[in-house]
CSV table of C-alpha atoms in Angstrom, one decimal:
chain,number,residue,atom,x,y,z
A,71,GLY,CA,-19.8,-30.4,-12.2
A,72,ALA,CA,-16.1,-30.6,-11.7
A,73,GLY,CA,-14.3,-27.8,-9.9
A,74,VAL,CA,-10.9,-26.3,-10.5
A,75,SER,CA,-8.2,-29.0,-10.4
A,76,GLN,CA,-4.5,-28.6,-9.9
A,77,SER,CA,-1.6,-30.9,-10.2
A,78,PRO,CA,0.6,-32.1,-8.6
A,79,SER,CA,-0.9,-31.7,-5.2
A,80,ASN,CA,2.6,-31.7,-3.7
A,81,LYS,CA,6.0,-31.0,-5.2
A,82,VAL,CA,9.3,-31.3,-3.5
A,83,THR,CA,12.3,-30.0,-5.5
A,84,GLU,CA,15.9,-29.0,-5.0
A,85,LYS,CA,17.1,-25.4,-5.1
A,86,GLY,CA,17.9,-24.4,-8.6
A,87,LYS,CA,15.6,-26.8,-10.4
A,88,ASP,CA,12.7,-25.8,-12.6
A,89,VAL,CA,9.1,-26.8,-11.7
A,90,GLU,CA,5.8,-26.7,-13.6
A,91,LEU,CA,2.4,-26.5,-11.9
A,92,ARG,CA,-0.8,-27.2,-13.8
A,93,CYS,CA,-4.3,-25.7,-13.4
A,94,ASP,CA,-7.5,-27.0,-15.1
A,95,PRO,CA,-10.2,-24.3,-14.7
A,96,ILE,CA,-13.9,-25.0,-14.5
A,97,SER,CA,-15.2,-25.7,-17.9
A,98,GLY,CA,-16.5,-22.6,-19.7
A,99,HIS,CA,-14.7,-20.2,-17.3
A,100,THR,CA,-12.9,-17.5,-19.3
A,101,ALA,CA,-10.9,-15.9,-16.5
A,102,LEU,CA,-8.0,-17.7,-14.7
A,103,TYR,CA,-5.9,-16.5,-11.8
A,104,TRP,CA,-2.8,-17.7,-10.0
A,105,TYR,CA,-2.2,-16.8,-6.4
A,106,ARG,CA,0.2,-18.1,-3.8
A,107,GLN,CA,-0.1,-18.6,-0.1
A,108,SER,CA,3.0,-18.4,2.1
A,109,LEU,CA,3.6,-18.0,5.8
A,110,GLY,CA,5.2,-14.6,5.6
A,111,GLN,CA,3.1,-13.0,2.8
A,112,GLY,CA,-0.4,-14.4,3.2
A,113,LEU,CA,-2.4,-14.9,0.0
A,114,GLU,CA,-1.1,-12.9,-2.9
A,115,PHE,CA,-1.9,-12.5,-6.6
A,116,LEU,CA,0.5,-13.6,-9.2
A,117,ILE,CA,-1.0,-13.5,-12.7
A,118,TYR,CA,-4.4,-13.2,-14.5
A,119,PHE,CA,-5.6,-14.5,-17.8
A,120,GLN,CA,-8.8,-13.4,-19.5
A,121,GLY,CA,-9.8,-14.9,-22.9
A,122,ASN,CA,-7.3,-13.9,-25.6
A,123,SER,CA,-6.2,-10.7,-23.9
A,124,ALA,CA,-2.7,-10.1,-22.8
A,125,PRO,CA,-2.2,-11.5,-19.3
A,126,ASP,CA,-1.9,-9.3,-16.2
A,127,LYS,CA,1.6,-10.2,-14.9
A,128,SER,CA,1.8,-7.5,-12.3
A,129,GLY,CA,1.9,-9.9,-9.4
A,130,LEU,CA,4.8,-12.1,-10.5
A,131,PRO,CA,7.6,-11.6,-8.0
A,132,SER,CA,10.5,-12.1,-10.4
A,133,ASP,CA,11.4,-13.0,-13.9
A,134,ARG,CA,11.9,-16.6,-12.8
A,135,PHE,CA,8.1,-16.9,-12.8
A,136,SER,CA,6.1,-17.3,-16.0
A,137,ALA,CA,2.8,-18.7,-16.9
A,138,GLU,CA,0.9,-19.6,-20.0
A,139,ARG,CA,-2.7,-20.6,-20.9
A,140,THR,CA,-3.1,-22.8,-23.9
A,141,GLY,CA,-6.4,-22.8,-25.9
A,142,GLY,CA,-8.1,-20.6,-23.3
A,143,SER,CA,-8.3,-23.5,-20.8
A,144,VAL,CA,-5.4,-25.2,-19.0
A,145,SER,CA,-2.7,-23.1,-17.5
A,146,THR,CA,0.9,-23.9,-16.5
A,147,LEU,CA,2.9,-21.9,-14.0
A,148,THR,CA,6.6,-22.3,-14.4
A,149,ILE,CA,9.2,-21.4,-11.8
A,150,GLN,CA,12.8,-21.5,-13.0
A,151,ARG,CA,15.8,-21.9,-10.8
A,152,THR,CA,13.7,-22.4,-7.7
A,153,GLN,CA,14.8,-20.7,-4.4
A,154,GLN,CA,13.8,-21.6,-0.9
A,155,GLU,CA,11.6,-18.5,-0.6
A,156,ASP,CA,9.5,-19.9,-3.5
A,157,SER,CA,8.1,-22.6,-1.0
A,158,ALA,CA,4.4,-21.9,-0.7
A,159,VAL,CA,1.0,-23.2,-1.7
A,160,TYR,CA,0.2,-22.2,-5.3
A,161,LEU,CA,-3.5,-21.7,-5.8
A,162,CYS,CA,-5.4,-21.4,-9.1
A,163,ALA,CA,-8.9,-19.8,-9.4
A,164,SER,CA,-11.3,-19.4,-12.3
A,165,SER,CA,-14.4,-17.3,-12.9
A,166,LEU,CA,-17.2,-17.4,-15.4
A,167,ASP,CA,-17.9,-13.8,-16.2
A,168,PRO,CA,-15.3,-11.1,-17.1
A,169,THR,CA,-17.5,-8.4,-15.7
A,170,PRO,CA,-16.7,-7.1,-12.2
A,171,ALA,CA,-19.5,-9.2,-10.7
A,172,ASP,CA,-17.6,-12.5,-11.0
A,173,THR,CA,-17.1,-15.1,-8.3
A,174,GLN,CA,-13.7,-16.7,-8.2
A,175,TYR,CA,-13.6,-20.4,-7.4
A,176,PHE,CA,-10.3,-21.9,-6.1
A,177,GLY,CA,-8.6,-25.2,-6.7
A,178,PRO,CA,-7.0,-27.3,-4.0
A,179,GLY,CA,-3.6,-25.9,-4.5
A,180,THR,CA,-0.1,-27.3,-5.1
A,181,ARG,CA,2.2,-27.3,-2.1
A,182,LEU,CA,5.7,-26.6,-3.3
A,183,THR,CA,8.7,-27.3,-1.1
A,184,VAL,CA,12.1,-26.2,-2.2
A,185,LEU,CA,14.9,-27.8,-0.3
B,884,GLY,CA,-3.9,-0.8,-4.2
B,885,ILE,CA,-6.8,-1.7,-1.9
B,886,GLN,CA,-6.0,-2.7,1.7
B,887,VAL,CA,-8.0,-5.4,3.5
B,888,GLU,CA,-7.9,-5.8,7.2
B,889,GLN,CA,-9.6,-8.6,9.2
B,890,SER,CA,-10.4,-8.9,12.9
B,891,PRO,CA,-10.0,-10.6,15.2
B,892,PRO,CA,-6.9,-12.6,14.1
B,893,ASP,CA,-7.8,-15.5,16.3
B,894,LEU,CA,-11.0,-16.6,17.9
B,895,ILE,CA,-11.8,-19.6,20.1
B,896,LEU,CA,-15.4,-20.5,20.7
B,897,GLN,CA,-17.3,-23.2,22.5
B,898,GLU,CA,-19.6,-25.2,20.3
B,899,GLY,CA,-23.0,-23.5,20.0
B,900,ALA,CA,-21.7,-20.0,20.5
B,901,ASN,CA,-22.2,-17.2,18.0
B,902,SER,CA,-19.5,-15.0,16.5
B,903,THR,CA,-18.9,-12.0,14.2
B,904,LEU,CA,-15.9,-11.6,12.0
B,905,ARG,CA,-15.1,-8.2,10.5
B,906,CYS,CA,-13.4,-7.1,7.3
B,907,ASN,CA,-12.5,-3.5,6.6
B,908,PHE,CA,-11.4,-2.3,3.2
B,909,SER,CA,-9.7,0.9,2.2
B,910,ASP,CA,-11.5,1.7,-1.1
B,911,SER,CA,-14.6,1.2,-3.1
B,912,VAL,CA,-15.1,-2.4,-4.2
B,913,ASN,CA,-16.8,-4.2,-7.0
B,914,ASN,CA,-16.2,-7.7,-5.7
B,915,LEU,CA,-16.1,-8.9,-2.1
B,916,GLN,CA,-15.9,-12.5,-1.2
B,917,TRP,CA,-15.8,-14.5,2.1
B,918,PHE,CA,-14.0,-17.8,2.1
B,919,HIS,CA,-13.5,-20.6,4.6
B,920,GLN,CA,-10.1,-22.4,4.3
B,921,ASN,CA,-10.5,-25.9,5.7
B,922,PRO,CA,-7.8,-27.9,7.4
B,923,TRP,CA,-6.8,-29.4,4.1
B,924,GLY,CA,-6.1,-25.9,2.7
B,925,GLN,CA,-9.1,-25.8,0.3
B,926,LEU,CA,-10.7,-22.3,-0.1
B,927,ILE,CA,-14.4,-22.7,0.0
B,928,ASN,CA,-16.7,-19.9,-1.2
B,929,LEU,CA,-19.1,-18.7,1.4
B,930,PHE,CA,-20.5,-15.4,0.0
B,931,TYR,CA,-20.1,-13.1,-2.9
B,932,ILE,CA,-21.3,-9.9,-1.3
B,933,PRO,CA,-20.0,-6.5,-2.5
B,934,SER,CA,-23.1,-4.9,-0.8
B,935,GLY,CA,-26.2,-5.9,1.1
B,936,THR,CA,-27.0,-8.9,3.2
B,937,LYS,CA,-27.1,-12.6,2.4
B,938,GLN,CA,-27.8,-15.7,4.5
B,939,ASN,CA,-26.9,-19.4,4.0
B,940,GLY,CA,-27.9,-21.6,6.8
B,941,ARG,CA,-26.1,-20.7,10.0
B,942,LEU,CA,-23.9,-18.2,8.1
B,943,SER,CA,-24.8,-14.7,7.1
B,944,ALA,CA,-22.9,-11.7,5.8
B,945,THR,CA,-23.5,-8.0,5.5
B,946,THR,CA,-21.5,-5.5,3.5
B,947,VAL,CA,-21.9,-1.8,4.1
B,948,ALA,CA,-20.1,-0.5,1.0
B,949,THR,CA,-20.4,3.2,1.9
B,950,GLU,CA,-18.7,2.6,5.2
B,951,ARG,CA,-16.2,0.1,3.7
B,952,TYR,CA,-16.7,-2.9,5.9
B,953,SER,CA,-18.2,-6.4,5.8
B,954,LEU,CA,-19.3,-8.7,8.6
B,955,LEU,CA,-19.6,-12.5,8.7
B,956,TYR,CA,-21.9,-14.0,11.3
B,957,ILE,CA,-21.6,-17.6,12.4
B,958,SER,CA,-24.5,-18.8,14.6
B,959,SER,CA,-24.6,-22.0,16.7
B,960,SER,CA,-21.0,-22.8,15.8
B,961,GLN,CA,-19.9,-26.4,15.2
B,962,THR,CA,-16.5,-28.0,15.4
B,963,THR,CA,-16.6,-28.3,11.6
B,964,ASP,CA,-16.6,-24.5,11.4
B,965,SER,CA,-13.0,-24.4,12.5
B,966,GLY,CA,-10.4,-23.1,10.1
B,967,VAL,CA,-9.4,-19.8,8.7
B,968,TYR,CA,-11.9,-17.3,7.3
B,969,PHE,CA,-10.7,-14.9,4.6
B,970,CYS,CA,-12.2,-11.8,3.3
B,971,ALA,CA,-11.1,-10.8,-0.2
B,972,ALA,CA,-11.9,-7.6,-2.1
B,973,ARG,CA,-11.3,-6.1,-5.5
B,974,ASP,CA,-11.3,-2.5,-6.4
B,975,THR,CA,-12.2,-1.0,-9.8
B,976,GLY,CA,-8.6,-0.7,-10.8
B,977,ARG,CA,-7.6,-4.4,-11.1
B,978,ARG,CA,-8.9,-7.9,-11.7
B,979,ALA,CA,-7.3,-9.8,-8.9
B,980,LEU,CA,-8.6,-10.2,-5.3
B,981,THR,CA,-6.7,-8.7,-2.4
B,982,PHE,CA,-7.0,-10.9,0.6
B,983,GLY,CA,-7.0,-10.0,4.3
B,984,SER,CA,-4.8,-11.9,6.7
B,985,GLY,CA,-7.6,-14.1,7.9
B,986,THR,CA,-9.4,-14.9,11.1
B,987,ARG,CA,-8.4,-18.3,12.6
B,988,LEU,CA,-11.4,-19.8,14.3
B,989,GLN,CA,-11.3,-22.8,16.6
B,990,VAL,CA,-14.5,-24.2,17.8
B,991,GLN,CA,-14.1,-26.5,20.8
B,992,PRO,CA,-16.6,-29.3,21.7
């Protein structure tokens, strides 16, 4: 079956612009995660969605970052007024089981470059 | 939160050699995964192994939860094994994975 898909694969934007990144989880997966990978910070958690529960936003670095998940499936990560330090690869993951014993599967990522 | 440390940071092998990568974590975990990040950046699941031992072809992994470490073994390495290997763990207090800084493996022909 299809894995996690993300779009676009690459995004170049100018400082101050808003960007939207999309994630399509594996069909039937109820949990969805956003992470980012940058040179200085490694792989870090951003936000987590599980079913209809309130999302865990504890990893979002600033209020310029927000995310939503519509219909329990597709998710969009929005970064407003982008800064150069936002340049990174943004990774989405999904998992089937909300219990602790779930395996997270990652998408190919969106490489964001802020000029 | 949980701390995850990986060693060594870099490893260069000749094709056919064996290697052991280590992951130490600072707290009890209910999820531990090993990933291989290929040259295109894709994170590929290798093992879900919060405890015990698993094997998949030339790769195997062991997690000793009581001593808070996990090992990834690569036998008869091939050039296609090159890339970065990440260990990621989750403690009981949160849902997200915490990643180590990775081991960059280069297998030379």
